[in-house]
Amino acid sequence: MVESETEEFKMLSEEEQLEILQKYDPESNTRNVSGIFKKIVFFGLLAFSVFQLYTAIGTPFTAYIQRSIHLGFALALIFILFPARKKPGVKRNKVPFYDVLLSILAIGVGIYWPLLIDELVLRVGRVSSLDLIVGILAILLTLEAARRAVGIPITIIASAFLVYAFFGPHFPGFLAHRGQDLESIVQLMFFTTDGILGTPISVSATFIFVFLLFGSFLVKTGVGNYFNDLAVVLAGRSIGGPAKVAIFSSALQGTISGSSVANVVGSGSYTIPMMKKLGYRKEFAGGVEAAASTGGQIMPPIMGAAAFLMVEFIGGITYWEIAKAAAIPALLYFTGIWIMTHFEAKRVGLSGMSEDQIPDRKATLKKIYLLLPILGIIVFLLIGIPTMKAALLGIVLTIIVSAFDKSTRLGLKDMIHALVDGARTALAVAAATACAGIIVGVVVKTGLGLSLATGLINAAGGNILLTLIFTMFAALVLGMGSPTTANYVITSTIAAPAIITLLMLDNPDATVPIVVAVSAHLFVFYFGIIADITPPVALAAFAASGISGGDPIKTGVVSAKLAIAAFIIPYMFVFNPAMLMMGASLPEILWVVTTAIIGMIAIGAGMIGYWYRKCNWIERLLAVVTGLLLIYPETISDIVGLAMFVGLFTVQWLSRNKEKEAVTTA
């Protein structure tokens, strides 16, 4: 039933947005510090960004020094900003003495390597008494900081891995290993680049931080609001306009935010009330925004933080190649949501937005230059400029572009605040990657990755499809309690090798194993992200329901249905990586894209139950099967799928007026 179209359109205030963010996004649940601590936090965050920019421009430090200082900054600021308890009634403007003490200890941990690097290098492999104390502190502070800034699940997982490392001989079967003593564990975790100071935090201290700064500078130009205005101008008048606005703006918002929940609150505070006013159900309005905002992390050119980790984990590949490989799947994801919102609007009988709700087209298009930094990043990556340098150039281009108009111009104060905001956003990422380093270190040291990969293959009986299904469920479960970055680290070190092994066994003549690796890693990456909209714990959908007033679980179900492409496409590109534009010719790519989009139309009709008229259950089933055949990139399936599509289209088109005639006659 359509809700009242006279419902008042009211955008959420900043206070209401913050309240929802703090409820569903641990990264936003911070203290509102005042007095001396406000200044400490401000200048601490500013110093953090300045240090990162300095290292990005010249890379003057060794890995140990850069990563430990990065860790020290993050941990020290987290203990000041993030309270130990987040229950109602806890004061959020006071910093207790124990957090000050923890912050000081974090600084000590951060400067330990820079101060004693010569000694530490000379006694590599041996741990002194002081090293042992500092290493234990580093582990405990990392776990506690991750608990506060990211959430307790990742802390529990990392702690479980540490227990596994210590008590290895007591585990059954293939899980057993010789075990590690306390000194060995501390050595691994803080005095090598295989633990806390390993690859995950290396990526955080380089690529991710600079791209977060780029997003922060974009925000200061007002590009977030511009995305909404541009989306309204381009899609507002069409059938179900506000929902399509949500899809378009949320896809762009992913460029400036790496959090599904933050995307939901940022663009949803504007689009969800619009959708409700037009007549969409509360749950559908929230579901559209949740699905679209979650997709922001898989949308090139700037994807979620885990995409940068993928470059390091796979090796021998650039970020541009990852972004290019993800382009068609992302296109199909958003196409699927767009099509289903269109069919839902037709089914319910909703029109587009009225002229008085559309921003001035001339004024909006006049600011199209705000997209130049994003286009610039694409060009920089395309011509082979290193990823981090491309982000730095993107920041410079943003500052230049902002000067085109007084309303977007960035002054010195704006730039300083952009540096502060970018560093604040990076805190949770640094904590998550440091904690993920603990997991990676244990996996590497104990051989758990190989053991679990072998166990996974055996459990699936060597069947690649069953292995993929097991991996999907593992990623979804992990994603319900940990951020995408940690989820990807775990599944890529445990499940991805199993997928790669089986794919190479099925195709022993494969000359491009890098393609197999990319498809396997993108598979786990996708399911780690869409956990945010998969019930029963769908944080992005829950945040959307907080704005729409709808039922959280129903909103999650709707969002998962709208994002059905994300549950299907990863299987398709694993079995046939032509969809990833790797090792395929241009005609092949164009054919794959065309048939897949046609397939998404069929799946959209089947999921919503409407095309040119209401679909019966047989038509819905046939439509979904048709879509699956067309999405799977193979000649025979495409021919059969196209034949079925033409048949369904013809039946729908020829009988489109019968329903109306029946209603009129009645």
XYZ file of C-alpha atoms in Angstrom, residues 504 507 509-519 577 582-583:
16
model
C 43.999 -23.880 -11.140
C 42.263 -25.290 -15.528
C 46.737 -24.900 -18.625
C 45.882 -21.447 -17.265
C 48.534 -19.044 -18.505
C 47.314 -16.114 -16.451
C 47.117 -17.231 -12.789
C 46.918 -13.529 -11.849
C 43.396 -13.500 -13.346
C 42.433 -16.442 -11.145
C 43.869 -14.681 -8.091
C 41.978 -11.434 -8.816
C 38.667 -13.269 -9.277
C 36.668 -13.897 -15.633
C 41.259 -9.385 -17.946
C 42.509 -11.345 -20.918
